[in-house]
Coordinates of C-alpha atoms and ligand atoms in Angstrom, one line a residue:
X1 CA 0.0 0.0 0.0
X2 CA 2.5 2.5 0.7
X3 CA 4.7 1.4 -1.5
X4 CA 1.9 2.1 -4.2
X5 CA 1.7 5.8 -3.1
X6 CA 4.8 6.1 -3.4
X7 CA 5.1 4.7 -6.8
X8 CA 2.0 6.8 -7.8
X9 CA 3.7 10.0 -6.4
X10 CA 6.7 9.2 -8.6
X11 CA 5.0 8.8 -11.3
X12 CA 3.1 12.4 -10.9
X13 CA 6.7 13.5 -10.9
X14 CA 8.0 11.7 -14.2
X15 CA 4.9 13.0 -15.9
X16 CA 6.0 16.3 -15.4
X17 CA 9.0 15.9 -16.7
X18 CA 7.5 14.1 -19.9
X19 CA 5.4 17.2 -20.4
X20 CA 8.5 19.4 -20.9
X21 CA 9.4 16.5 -23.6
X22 CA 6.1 16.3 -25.3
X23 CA 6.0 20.4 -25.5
X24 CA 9.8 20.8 -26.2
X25 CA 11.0 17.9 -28.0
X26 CA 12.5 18.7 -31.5
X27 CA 12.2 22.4 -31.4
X28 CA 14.4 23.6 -28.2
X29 CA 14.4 20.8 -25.8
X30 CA 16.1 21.8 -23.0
X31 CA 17.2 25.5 -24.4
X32 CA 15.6 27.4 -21.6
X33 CA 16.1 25.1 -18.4
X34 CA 13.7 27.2 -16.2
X35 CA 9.8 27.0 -16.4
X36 CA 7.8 29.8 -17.3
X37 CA 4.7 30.5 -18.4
X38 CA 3.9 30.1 -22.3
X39 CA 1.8 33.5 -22.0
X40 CA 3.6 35.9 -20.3
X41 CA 6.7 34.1 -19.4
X42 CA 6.4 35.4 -16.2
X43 CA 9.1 32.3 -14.2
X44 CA 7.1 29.7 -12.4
X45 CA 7.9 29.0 -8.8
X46 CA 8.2 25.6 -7.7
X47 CA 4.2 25.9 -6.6
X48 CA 3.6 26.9 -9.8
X49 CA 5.1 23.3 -11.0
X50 CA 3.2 20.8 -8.5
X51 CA 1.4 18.4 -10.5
X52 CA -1.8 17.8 -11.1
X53 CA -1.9 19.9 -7.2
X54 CA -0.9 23.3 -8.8
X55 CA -3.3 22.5 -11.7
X56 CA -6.3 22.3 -9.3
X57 CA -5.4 25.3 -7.1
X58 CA -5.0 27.5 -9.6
X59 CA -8.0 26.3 -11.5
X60 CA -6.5 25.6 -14.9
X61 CA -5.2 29.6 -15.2
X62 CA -1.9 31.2 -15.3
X63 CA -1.3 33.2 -11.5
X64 CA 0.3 35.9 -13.0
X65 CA -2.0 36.5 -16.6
X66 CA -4.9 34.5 -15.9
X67 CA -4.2 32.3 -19.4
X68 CA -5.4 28.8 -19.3
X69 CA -3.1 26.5 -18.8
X70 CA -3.6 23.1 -21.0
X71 CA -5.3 20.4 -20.0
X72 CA -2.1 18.6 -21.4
X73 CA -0.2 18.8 -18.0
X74 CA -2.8 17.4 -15.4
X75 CA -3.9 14.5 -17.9
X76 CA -0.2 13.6 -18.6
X77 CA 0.8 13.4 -15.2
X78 CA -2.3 11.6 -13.7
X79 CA -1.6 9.3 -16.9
X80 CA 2.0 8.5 -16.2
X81 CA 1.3 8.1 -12.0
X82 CA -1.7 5.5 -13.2
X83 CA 0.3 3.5 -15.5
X84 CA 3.5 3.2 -13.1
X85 CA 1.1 1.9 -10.5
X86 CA -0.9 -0.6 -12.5
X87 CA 2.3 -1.8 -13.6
X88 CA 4.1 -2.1 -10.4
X89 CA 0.4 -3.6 -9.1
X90 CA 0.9 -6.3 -12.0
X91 CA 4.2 -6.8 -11.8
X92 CA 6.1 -6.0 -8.5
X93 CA 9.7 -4.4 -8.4
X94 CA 10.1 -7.5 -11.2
X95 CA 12.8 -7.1 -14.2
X96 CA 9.7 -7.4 -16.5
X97 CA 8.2 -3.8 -14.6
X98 CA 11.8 -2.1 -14.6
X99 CA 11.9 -3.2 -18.9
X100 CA 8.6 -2.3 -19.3
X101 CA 7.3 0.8 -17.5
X102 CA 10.4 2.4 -19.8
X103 CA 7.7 1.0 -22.4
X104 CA 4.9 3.1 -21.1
X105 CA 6.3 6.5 -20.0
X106 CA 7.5 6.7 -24.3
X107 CA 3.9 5.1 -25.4
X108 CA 2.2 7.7 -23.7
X109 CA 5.3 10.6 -24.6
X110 CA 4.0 9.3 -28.4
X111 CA 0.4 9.5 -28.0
X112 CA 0.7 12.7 -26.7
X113 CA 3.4 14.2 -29.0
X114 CA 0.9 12.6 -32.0
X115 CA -2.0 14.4 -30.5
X116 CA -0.5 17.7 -30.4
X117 CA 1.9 17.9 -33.1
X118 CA -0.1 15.2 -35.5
X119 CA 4.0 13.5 -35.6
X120 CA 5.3 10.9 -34.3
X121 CA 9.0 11.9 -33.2
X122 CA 11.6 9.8 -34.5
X123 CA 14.2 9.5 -31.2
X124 CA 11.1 8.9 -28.6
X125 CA 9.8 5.7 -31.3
X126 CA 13.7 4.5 -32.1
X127 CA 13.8 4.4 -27.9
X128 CA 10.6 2.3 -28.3
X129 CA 11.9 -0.2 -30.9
X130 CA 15.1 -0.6 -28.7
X131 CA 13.1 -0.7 -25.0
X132 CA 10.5 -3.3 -26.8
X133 CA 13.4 -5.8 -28.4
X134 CA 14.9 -5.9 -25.2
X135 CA 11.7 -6.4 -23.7
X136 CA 11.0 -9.4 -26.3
X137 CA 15.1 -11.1 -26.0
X138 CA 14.8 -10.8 -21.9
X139 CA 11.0 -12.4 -21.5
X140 CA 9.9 -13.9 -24.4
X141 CA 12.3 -15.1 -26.9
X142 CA 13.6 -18.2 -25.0
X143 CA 10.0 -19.7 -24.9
X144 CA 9.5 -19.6 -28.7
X145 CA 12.9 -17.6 -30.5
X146 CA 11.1 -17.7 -34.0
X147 CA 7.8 -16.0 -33.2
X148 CA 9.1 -13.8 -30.8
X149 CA 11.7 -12.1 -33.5
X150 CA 8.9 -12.3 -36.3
X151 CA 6.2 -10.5 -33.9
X152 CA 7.4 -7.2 -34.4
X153 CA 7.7 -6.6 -38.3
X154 CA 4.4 -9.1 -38.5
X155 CA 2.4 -6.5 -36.6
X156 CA 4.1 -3.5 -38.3
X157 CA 3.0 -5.1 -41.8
X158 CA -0.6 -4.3 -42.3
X159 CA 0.4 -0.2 -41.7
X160 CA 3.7 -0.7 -44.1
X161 CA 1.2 -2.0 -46.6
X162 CA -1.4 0.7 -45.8
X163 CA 1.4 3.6 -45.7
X164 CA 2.8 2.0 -49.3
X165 CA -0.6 2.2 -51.1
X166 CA -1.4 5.5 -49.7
X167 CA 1.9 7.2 -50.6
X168 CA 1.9 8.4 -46.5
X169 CA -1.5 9.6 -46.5
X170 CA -3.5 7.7 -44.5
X171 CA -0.7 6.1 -42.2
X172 CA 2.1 8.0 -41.6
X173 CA 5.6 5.7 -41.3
X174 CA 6.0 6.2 -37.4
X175 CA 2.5 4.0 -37.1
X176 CA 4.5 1.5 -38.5
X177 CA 7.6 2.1 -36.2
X178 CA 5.5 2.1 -33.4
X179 CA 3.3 -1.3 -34.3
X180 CA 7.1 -3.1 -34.7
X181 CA 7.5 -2.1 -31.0
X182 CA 4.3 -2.9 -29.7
X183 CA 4.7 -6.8 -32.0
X184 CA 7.7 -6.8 -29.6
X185 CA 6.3 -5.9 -26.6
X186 CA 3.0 -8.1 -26.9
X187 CA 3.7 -10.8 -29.0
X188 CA 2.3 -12.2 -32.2
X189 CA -1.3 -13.1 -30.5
X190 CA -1.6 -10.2 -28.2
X191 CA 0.0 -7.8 -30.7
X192 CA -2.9 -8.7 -33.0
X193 CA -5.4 -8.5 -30.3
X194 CA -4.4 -4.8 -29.8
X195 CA -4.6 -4.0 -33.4
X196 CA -7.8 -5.3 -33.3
X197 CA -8.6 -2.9 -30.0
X198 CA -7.0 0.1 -31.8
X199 CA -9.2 -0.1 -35.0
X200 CA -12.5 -0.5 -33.4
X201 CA -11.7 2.3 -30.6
X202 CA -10.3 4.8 -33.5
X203 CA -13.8 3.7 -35.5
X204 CA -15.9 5.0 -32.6
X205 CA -13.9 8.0 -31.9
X206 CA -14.0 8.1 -35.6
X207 CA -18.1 8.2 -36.0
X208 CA -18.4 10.3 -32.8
X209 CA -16.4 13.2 -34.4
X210 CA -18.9 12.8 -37.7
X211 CA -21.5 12.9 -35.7
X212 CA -20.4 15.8 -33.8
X213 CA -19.9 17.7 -36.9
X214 CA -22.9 16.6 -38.3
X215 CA -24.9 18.0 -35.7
X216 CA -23.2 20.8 -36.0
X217 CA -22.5 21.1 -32.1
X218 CA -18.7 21.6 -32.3
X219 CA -18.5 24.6 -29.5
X220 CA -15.4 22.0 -28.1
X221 CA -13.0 22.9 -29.9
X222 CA -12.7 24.8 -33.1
X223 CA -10.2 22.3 -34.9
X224 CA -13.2 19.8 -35.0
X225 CA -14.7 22.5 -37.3
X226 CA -11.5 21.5 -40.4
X227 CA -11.5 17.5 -38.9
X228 CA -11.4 15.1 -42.5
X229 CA -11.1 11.4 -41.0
X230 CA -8.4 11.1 -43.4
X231 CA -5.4 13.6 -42.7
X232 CA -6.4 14.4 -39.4
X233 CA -7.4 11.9 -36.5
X234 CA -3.6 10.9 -35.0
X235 CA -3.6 6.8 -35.1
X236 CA -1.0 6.5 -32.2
X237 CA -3.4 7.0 -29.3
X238 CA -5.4 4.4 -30.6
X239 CA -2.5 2.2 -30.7
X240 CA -1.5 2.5 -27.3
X241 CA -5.0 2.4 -26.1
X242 CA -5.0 -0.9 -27.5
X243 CA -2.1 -2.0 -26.0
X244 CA -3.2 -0.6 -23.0
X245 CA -6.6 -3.0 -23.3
X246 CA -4.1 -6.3 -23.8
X247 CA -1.6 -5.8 -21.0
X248 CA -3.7 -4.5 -18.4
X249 CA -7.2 -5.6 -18.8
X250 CA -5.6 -9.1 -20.5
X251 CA -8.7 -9.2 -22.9
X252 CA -8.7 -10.8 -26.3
X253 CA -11.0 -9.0 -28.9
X254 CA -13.6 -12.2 -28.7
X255 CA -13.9 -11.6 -24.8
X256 CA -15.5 -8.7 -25.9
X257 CA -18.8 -10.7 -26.9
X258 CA -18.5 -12.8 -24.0
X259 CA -19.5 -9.7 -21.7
Ligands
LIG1 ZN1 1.1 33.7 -17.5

């Protein structure tokens, strides 16, 4: 129990940190190392910089301008402090949750870099491939050495085909980066299971946003105004999402019927 907390705090902490990579990474990471806010630039004290705490005090505005402050930072940080717990809760202080919660802190790093820059970053999905084939040779490969080396580019082949056919357009190539890592990190079975996940969540989120525009009730945000289901939905989320459904929940796409 307290060892959870603390994990959870921890991970609260991390996610800060992966906010200043998912807002700075590959323009001027690390140029300015002090905080300060994006509006006025006034410095941020270390009050300012409590996660998900600061967030709630200040209620979402800047102290000093009164500018909103994304909803990026308290998400991300409640994200990362969730996933370090369930998988220190599933695993333990095991080798498999020091290899994989690595895994984790760059999946979600992706899904939110995707999200907000409609990219995935090359370094943060090279990290992944790396993390996820030690992952694979460490707690998989001995049981079946074949499958477990073939999982990754097997998983990554239905986006190489789709990114080929569409010349880029409806699957950019670091989807197919990032299914090779999650191949290695699931396996051939699982790995397809959270394809499976990823296509059927990204189809509802897919006909909620028509129906959103449809009814013409798009006071959320104006970028849903522009949205073509094409170009403009980022696929990574989905991707991890899925992943997320077959490591944690351990569900198979058929168990789905069986509710
Ligand atoms: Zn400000």
């Amino acid at each position: 129990m307290l060892t959870g907390i603390f994990v959870f705090i921890f991970g609260l902490i991390v996610g800060s940190f992966l906010n200043v990579v998912i807002i700075r990474y590959g323009n001027r990471f690390f140029s300015s190392p002090r905080s300060e806010c994006f509006s006025c630039s006034h410095p941020l004290a270390f009050f300012d910089l409590l996660p998900v705490l600061s967030f709630l005090f200040l209620g979402g505005r800047c102290r000093y301008c009164q500018s909103k402050i994304s909803w990026q930072y308290p998400l991300v940080e409640l994200l990362t402090a969730l996933l370090l717990l369930f998988s220190y809760l599933k695993l333990g202080f095991s080798p498999e949750f020091f290899f994989s919660a690595p895994l984790w802190l760059l999946f979600l790093s992706v899904s939110a870099y995707d999200l907000r820059h409609k990219i995935i970053p090359d370094g943060l999905v090279y990290a992944l491939i790396i993390f996820s084939f030690g992952y694979m040779f460490f707690f998989r490969f001995e049981a079946s050495p074949f499958l477990s080396i073939f999982s990754g580019p097997v998983i990554a082949s239905p986006f190489l085909f789709l990114w080929l056919i569409s010349d880029g357009r409806w699957m950019g190539f670091g989807d197919v980066k990032l299914a090779l890592s999650i191949g290695w990190f699931l396996g051939l079975a699982q790995g397809f299971y959270a394809l499976v996940f990823a296509f059927w969540v990204g189809a509802l989120v897919g006909l909620f946003l028509i129906f959103l525009k449809k009814t013409g009730d798009v006071g959320l945000s104006p970028k849903l105004k522009n949205l073509t289901i094409k170009s403009e939905i980022p696929f990574a989320p989905f991707l991890i999402i899925g992943t997320l459904i077959v490591f944690f929940l351990e569900l198979s796409p058929l168990d789905i019927f069986l509710l």
